[in-house]
Amino acid sequence: MSTAVIVCSVGRPQVLHDTVAALHRQTVSPAAIILSLSDERSVLPETLKIPNVTSVHGERGLTRQRNAGIGAAPTAAEYLLFLDDDTELAPNYLASMERLFESRADLAVASAILVIDGLRLGYPLSREEAVAAIAKHPLEQRTEPGEGVSGCNIFVRRRTAEEVQFDERLPLSGWLEDFDFSVRCRPYGMIAWTFESCVAHLGMQRASRERGFLVGYAQIANSYHLWRKGVIPSFARLLGRFWLPAFGRNFLALARRAGNRNPVWRLVFDPLGRLRGSACALWDAARHRLSPERLLDFAETPAEVASGVR
């Protein structure tokens, strides 16, 4: 059994370095750590000197970078782990996932339980806070089926990932790329959540990527694309599961914003920007112009380029 870890990153070399270094705390070492990058400035020289670390460079965008990582994985790797560059794993993560997949031939893709997320808290976690949260979380010997896995840690059989691939029509941060990938893995086996290990998502320096207009537009455009290709099975499902909840969460966040004085929270969630983006996407839908790629037209503005949105 062996696992290649694929970590995609843009412009966060120190965060990436800390995550790669943390992988060497695993009780089972990864067969390879592949850094999928858009440019050389996204990685520190000392990161590339860590054992088993290699890098691959390609076009910017989460789904493209993940596919590039699949192509660079060593042939001996039976499993792939797609990991966000600001994620901390429980020390038993790789060992428990490999053991689980070895004993369950019906599994195609899985995630471990997320115990804490800096994005949801509204402030980035320190590495120490993430490690402490993982240490306190009780683990259980159970696995449950799920509708989709978590984008910050996607563990999958290598042959399944090669067949399915990530949808490169979802640009930049690839909103809903994890749900899309999960659903398209179903013909190969069960989608699962395991309680035998856990992860923490630091949410480091994510504000510019997760905020505002681009996220709001992607919430509508990307889910519309998934409906058009059959991943979301009906328009009623699209409306009830994706569009209406997106507007509801953003309106609720807008109401909360009035009483929240935390400047980081305001920057991360930017609900007014998200509502503007979603409304623009609906207007594009009415004009038959809605597509995920349309997001790139807005990302080319100087303000968004400067924000570091990938």
Short mmCIF file of C-alpha atoms in Angstrom, two decimals:
data_model
loop_
_atom_site.label_atom_id
_atom_site.label_comp_id
_atom_site.label_asym_id
_atom_site.label_seq_id
_atom_site.Cartn_x
_atom_site.Cartn_y
_atom_site.Cartn_z
CA MET A 1 0.00 0.00 0.00
CA SER A 2 1.27 3.47 -0.85
CA THR A 3 -0.18 6.96 -1.15
CA ALA A 4 0.97 9.95 -3.19
CA VAL A 5 -0.09 13.27 -1.66
CA ILE A 6 -0.94 16.05 -4.13
CA VAL A 7 -0.92 19.59 -2.74
CA CYS A 8 -1.96 22.49 -5.00
CA SER A 9 -0.87 25.99 -4.05
CA VAL A 10 -0.64 29.53 -5.39
CA GLY A 11 1.35 32.30 -3.76
CA ARG A 12 1.51 30.90 -0.20
CA PRO A 13 5.01 29.40 0.06
CA GLN A 14 5.33 29.49 3.85
CA VAL A 15 1.89 27.98 4.44
CA LEU A 16 2.71 25.28 1.90
CA HIS A 17 6.05 24.57 3.57
CA ASP A 18 4.47 24.08 6.99
CA THR A 19 1.86 21.69 5.58
CA VAL A 20 4.48 19.63 3.73
CA ALA A 21 6.67 19.47 6.83
CA ALA A 22 3.67 18.31 8.88
CA LEU A 23 3.17 15.35 6.54
CA HIS A 24 6.34 13.83 7.98
CA ARG A 25 4.54 13.44 11.31
CA GLN A 26 2.40 10.71 9.75
CA THR A 27 2.81 7.23 11.23
CA VAL A 28 3.00 5.93 7.64
CA SER A 29 5.11 7.99 5.27
CA PRO A 30 3.67 9.06 1.92
CA ALA A 31 5.23 7.46 -1.15
CA ALA A 32 5.53 10.90 -2.72
CA ILE A 33 4.52 14.50 -2.03
CA ILE A 34 3.70 16.28 -5.28
CA LEU A 35 3.42 20.06 -5.23
CA SER A 36 1.28 21.25 -8.14
CA LEU A 37 2.13 24.90 -8.68
CA SER A 38 1.47 27.66 -11.16
CA ASP A 39 4.88 29.30 -10.77
CA GLU A 40 8.20 28.91 -8.96
CA ARG A 41 7.44 31.74 -6.54
CA SER A 42 4.79 29.60 -4.84
CA VAL A 43 7.35 27.33 -3.17
CA LEU A 44 10.34 27.90 -0.92
CA PRO A 45 13.68 26.31 -1.91
CA GLU A 46 13.83 24.51 1.43
CA THR A 47 10.45 22.88 0.78
CA LEU A 48 11.82 21.16 -2.31
CA LYS A 49 14.67 19.74 -0.21
CA ILE A 50 12.27 17.81 2.03
CA PRO A 51 12.47 14.05 1.32
CA ASN A 52 10.03 12.64 -1.28
CA VAL A 53 8.96 16.13 -2.42
CA THR A 54 8.69 16.90 -6.13
CA SER A 55 6.96 19.72 -7.99
CA VAL A 56 5.05 20.10 -11.22
CA HIS A 57 4.14 23.40 -12.87
CA GLY A 58 1.14 24.08 -15.06
CA GLU A 59 -1.81 26.35 -15.67
CA ARG A 60 -3.27 28.12 -12.68
CA GLY A 61 -6.58 26.86 -11.29
CA LEU A 62 -7.36 24.22 -8.69
CA THR A 63 -8.87 21.60 -11.02
CA ARG A 64 -6.07 21.96 -13.60
CA GLN A 65 -3.41 21.79 -10.91
CA ARG A 66 -4.96 18.67 -9.39
CA ASN A 67 -5.09 16.95 -12.77
CA ALA A 68 -1.45 17.87 -13.33
CA GLY A 69 -0.68 16.23 -9.98
CA ILE A 70 -2.45 13.04 -11.05
CA GLY A 71 -0.26 12.86 -14.13
CA ALA A 72 2.88 13.32 -12.03
CA ALA A 73 2.06 10.63 -9.44
CA PRO A 74 4.51 7.68 -9.36
CA THR A 75 3.17 4.51 -10.92
CA ALA A 76 3.71 2.59 -7.68
CA ALA A 77 1.18 4.73 -5.77
CA GLU A 78 -2.10 2.87 -5.23
CA TYR A 79 -3.88 5.82 -3.66
CA LEU A 80 -3.91 9.59 -4.06
CA LEU A 81 -4.63 12.20 -1.41
CA PHE A 82 -5.61 15.67 -2.62
CA LEU A 83 -4.79 18.03 0.22
CA ASP A 84 -5.31 21.77 0.63
CA ASP A 85 -2.10 23.65 1.33
CA ASP A 86 -3.42 24.85 4.71
CA THR A 87 -4.57 21.54 6.18
CA GLU A 88 -3.28 19.61 9.21
CA LEU A 89 -3.84 15.84 9.36
CA ALA A 90 -4.15 13.61 12.38
CA PRO A 91 -0.93 11.54 12.63
CA ASN A 92 -2.81 8.31 11.82
CA TYR A 93 -4.49 9.73 8.68
CA LEU A 94 -2.57 7.88 5.96
CA ALA A 95 -2.33 4.64 7.95
CA SER A 96 -6.07 4.58 8.71
CA MET A 97 -7.10 5.49 5.15
CA GLU A 98 -4.86 2.86 3.58
CA ARG A 99 -6.11 0.23 6.02
CA LEU A 100 -9.73 1.22 5.36
CA PHE A 101 -9.42 1.08 1.57
CA GLU A 102 -7.50 -2.20 1.73
CA SER A 103 -10.31 -3.80 3.75
CA ARG A 104 -13.20 -2.22 1.80
CA ALA A 105 -13.07 -2.92 -1.92
CA ASP A 106 -16.40 -1.11 -2.32
CA LEU A 107 -14.90 2.30 -1.46
CA ALA A 108 -13.97 4.75 -4.23
CA VAL A 109 -13.32 8.03 -2.44
CA ALA A 110 -13.38 9.23 1.17
CA SER A 111 -12.66 12.12 3.52
CA ALA A 112 -11.88 12.20 7.22
CA ILE A 113 -13.94 14.26 9.62
CA LEU A 114 -13.17 17.99 9.72
CA VAL A 115 -12.83 18.95 13.39
CA ILE A 116 -12.15 22.69 13.01
CA ASP A 117 -12.15 25.14 10.11
CA GLY A 118 -10.69 28.62 10.24
CA LEU A 119 -12.87 29.71 7.34
CA ARG A 120 -16.06 28.96 9.24
CA LEU A 121 -14.71 30.56 12.38
CA GLY A 122 -13.84 33.72 10.46
CA TYR A 123 -10.15 33.82 11.40
CA PRO A 124 -7.10 31.77 10.40
CA LEU A 125 -5.96 29.11 12.83
CA SER A 126 -2.38 28.72 13.92
CA ARG A 127 -0.71 25.38 13.32
CA GLU A 128 -0.65 24.88 17.09
CA GLU A 129 -4.41 25.43 17.37
CA ALA A 130 -5.02 22.91 14.59
CA VAL A 131 -2.79 20.28 16.20
CA ALA A 132 -4.48 20.81 19.58
CA ALA A 133 -7.98 20.45 18.11
CA ILE A 134 -7.00 17.20 16.41
CA ALA A 135 -5.42 15.82 19.59
CA LYS A 136 -8.62 16.46 21.59
CA HIS A 137 -10.98 14.92 19.05
CA PRO A 138 -12.12 11.34 19.89
CA LEU A 139 -11.77 8.88 17.02
CA GLU A 140 -14.30 6.15 16.24
CA GLN A 141 -14.10 2.90 14.30
CA ARG A 142 -16.88 3.68 11.86
CA THR A 143 -17.41 4.82 8.30
CA GLU A 144 -20.57 6.34 6.85
CA PRO A 145 -21.70 6.86 3.24
CA GLY A 146 -21.92 10.47 2.07
CA GLU A 147 -23.17 12.56 -0.82
CA GLY A 148 -19.79 14.16 -1.36
CA VAL A 149 -16.36 14.47 0.22
CA SER A 150 -14.52 17.46 1.64
CA GLY A 151 -12.34 19.39 -0.80
CA CYS A 152 -9.57 19.89 1.76
CA ASN A 153 -8.84 16.14 1.99
CA ILE A 154 -9.90 13.79 -0.81
CA PHE A 155 -8.53 10.23 -0.54
CA VAL A 156 -9.16 8.16 -3.68
CA ARG A 157 -7.97 5.05 -5.45
CA ARG A 158 -5.43 6.08 -8.03
CA ARG A 159 -7.13 4.26 -10.92
CA THR A 160 -10.41 5.99 -10.09
CA ALA A 161 -8.81 9.44 -10.09
CA GLU A 162 -7.18 8.74 -13.45
CA GLU A 163 -10.52 7.79 -14.96
CA VAL A 164 -12.62 10.56 -13.41
CA GLN A 165 -10.25 13.58 -13.33
CA PHE A 166 -11.32 17.02 -12.10
CA ASP A 167 -13.50 19.21 -14.31
CA GLU A 168 -11.22 21.87 -15.77
CA ARG A 169 -14.21 23.96 -16.81
CA LEU A 170 -14.46 24.99 -13.15
CA PRO A 171 -11.89 27.81 -13.04
CA LEU A 172 -9.96 29.58 -10.30
CA SER A 173 -10.72 27.98 -6.90
CA GLY A 174 -13.10 25.50 -8.58
CA TRP A 175 -16.21 26.06 -6.46
CA LEU A 176 -18.06 22.68 -6.04
CA GLU A 177 -15.17 20.77 -7.62
CA ASP A 178 -15.22 18.34 -4.66
CA PHE A 179 -18.95 17.61 -5.04
CA ASP A 180 -18.62 17.17 -8.80
CA PHE A 181 -15.64 14.81 -8.43
CA SER A 182 -17.41 12.79 -5.72
CA VAL A 183 -20.58 12.24 -7.75
CA ARG A 184 -18.63 11.16 -10.82
CA CYS A 185 -16.73 8.65 -8.67
CA ARG A 186 -19.94 6.81 -7.75
CA PRO A 187 -19.77 4.26 -10.60
CA TYR A 188 -16.43 3.12 -9.12
CA GLY A 189 -17.63 2.63 -5.55
CA MET A 190 -18.99 4.26 -2.41
CA ILE A 191 -18.39 7.82 -1.28
CA ALA A 192 -17.57 7.75 2.44
CA TRP A 193 -16.73 9.74 5.54
CA THR A 194 -14.48 8.02 8.05
CA PHE A 195 -14.39 8.79 11.77
CA GLU A 196 -11.18 6.80 12.22
CA SER A 197 -9.09 9.90 11.58
CA CYS A 198 -9.61 13.66 11.36
CA VAL A 199 -8.27 16.88 9.87
CA ALA A 200 -8.14 20.60 10.64
CA HIS A 201 -8.43 23.32 7.99
CA LEU A 202 -6.45 26.38 9.00
CA GLY A 203 -8.07 28.85 6.59
CA MET A 204 -4.78 30.71 6.29
CA GLN A 205 -4.77 33.90 4.22
CA ARG A 206 -7.90 32.80 2.44
CA ALA A 207 -9.84 36.03 2.62
CA SER A 208 -9.16 37.33 -0.88
CA ARG A 209 -9.92 33.98 -2.47
CA GLU A 210 -13.14 33.24 -0.66
CA ARG A 211 -14.69 36.67 -0.65
CA GLY A 212 -17.16 38.59 -2.63
CA PHE A 213 -18.25 38.80 -6.19
CA LEU A 214 -16.31 35.85 -7.62
CA VAL A 215 -17.61 33.39 -5.02
CA GLY A 216 -21.18 34.62 -5.46
CA TYR A 217 -20.95 34.25 -9.22
CA ALA A 218 -19.41 30.78 -8.93
CA GLN A 219 -22.14 29.62 -6.54
CA ILE A 220 -24.65 30.06 -9.36
CA ALA A 221 -22.55 29.42 -12.47
CA ASN A 222 -20.74 26.30 -11.30
CA SER A 223 -23.85 24.60 -9.95
CA TYR A 224 -25.68 25.47 -13.19
CA HIS A 225 -22.86 23.78 -15.11
CA LEU A 226 -23.16 20.67 -12.92
CA TRP A 227 -26.90 20.57 -13.60
CA ARG A 228 -26.36 20.89 -17.35
CA LYS A 229 -24.00 17.90 -17.38
CA GLY A 230 -26.21 15.76 -15.11
CA VAL A 231 -24.22 15.77 -11.87
CA ILE A 232 -27.13 17.65 -10.27
CA PRO A 233 -30.06 15.51 -11.45
CA SER A 234 -32.89 18.06 -11.75
CA PHE A 235 -33.57 21.78 -11.89
CA ALA A 236 -35.63 21.46 -8.73
CA ARG A 237 -32.56 20.03 -7.00
CA LEU A 238 -30.41 22.83 -8.39
CA LEU A 239 -32.84 25.43 -7.09
CA GLY A 240 -33.56 23.88 -3.68
CA ARG A 241 -30.15 22.46 -2.81
CA PHE A 242 -27.81 25.05 -4.29
CA TRP A 243 -29.31 28.37 -5.45
CA LEU A 244 -31.81 29.17 -2.69
CA PRO A 245 -29.49 28.11 0.16
CA ALA A 246 -26.68 30.20 -1.34
CA PHE A 247 -28.86 33.31 -1.36
CA GLY A 248 -30.19 32.49 2.11
CA ARG A 249 -26.73 32.09 3.64
CA ASN A 250 -25.52 35.30 2.03
CA PHE A 251 -28.53 37.30 3.24
CA LEU A 252 -28.06 35.87 6.74
CA ALA A 253 -24.36 36.77 6.63
CA LEU A 254 -25.27 40.28 5.50
CA ALA A 255 -27.52 40.65 8.54
CA ARG A 256 -24.78 39.33 10.84
CA ARG A 257 -22.25 41.69 9.32
CA ALA A 258 -24.01 44.72 10.76
CA GLY A 259 -23.24 43.58 14.29
CA ASN A 260 -19.88 41.91 13.69
CA ARG A 261 -16.91 44.18 14.23
CA ASN A 262 -14.28 41.55 13.40
CA PRO A 263 -12.52 42.97 10.29
CA VAL A 264 -11.23 39.54 9.26
CA TRP A 265 -14.77 38.10 9.35
CA ARG A 266 -16.02 40.99 7.22
CA LEU A 267 -13.24 40.43 4.67
CA VAL A 268 -13.68 36.67 4.47
CA PHE A 269 -17.44 36.58 4.09
CA ASP A 270 -18.14 39.83 2.16
CA PRO A 271 -21.85 38.88 1.84
CA LEU A 272 -22.79 41.96 -0.16
CA GLY A 273 -20.18 41.08 -2.77
CA ARG A 274 -21.44 37.51 -2.91
CA LEU A 275 -25.01 38.66 -3.42
CA ARG A 276 -23.89 40.96 -6.22
CA GLY A 277 -22.02 38.09 -7.87
CA SER A 278 -24.98 35.71 -7.63
CA ALA A 279 -27.36 38.34 -9.00
CA CYS A 280 -25.01 38.98 -11.93
CA ALA A 281 -24.91 35.24 -12.64
CA LEU A 282 -28.71 35.04 -12.72
CA TRP A 283 -28.80 37.98 -15.11
CA ASP A 284 -26.30 36.16 -17.34
CA ALA A 285 -28.52 33.06 -17.16
CA ALA A 286 -31.50 35.12 -18.36
CA ARG A 287 -29.38 36.27 -21.30
CA HIS A 288 -28.09 32.71 -22.02
CA ARG A 289 -24.54 33.78 -21.18
CA LEU A 290 -24.02 31.80 -17.98
CA SER A 291 -21.02 29.46 -17.82
CA PRO A 292 -18.21 28.78 -15.32
CA GLU A 293 -15.65 30.28 -17.70
CA ARG A 294 -17.50 33.61 -17.61
CA LEU A 295 -15.97 34.02 -14.14
CA LEU A 296 -12.62 34.67 -15.80
CA ASP A 297 -13.99 37.82 -17.43
CA PHE A 298 -14.49 39.30 -13.97
CA ALA A 299 -11.27 37.88 -12.52
CA GLU A 300 -9.25 39.78 -15.11
CA THR A 301 -10.04 43.13 -13.49
CA PRO A 302 -7.01 44.68 -11.75
CA ALA A 303 -8.64 44.53 -8.33
CA GLU A 304 -9.31 40.80 -8.53
CA VAL A 305 -5.92 39.96 -9.98
CA ALA A 306 -4.28 41.85 -7.13
CA SER A 307 -6.40 39.92 -4.61
CA GLY A 308 -4.67 36.67 -5.46
CA VAL A 309 -7.81 34.77 -6.37
CA ARG A 310 -6.81 31.55 -8.07
#
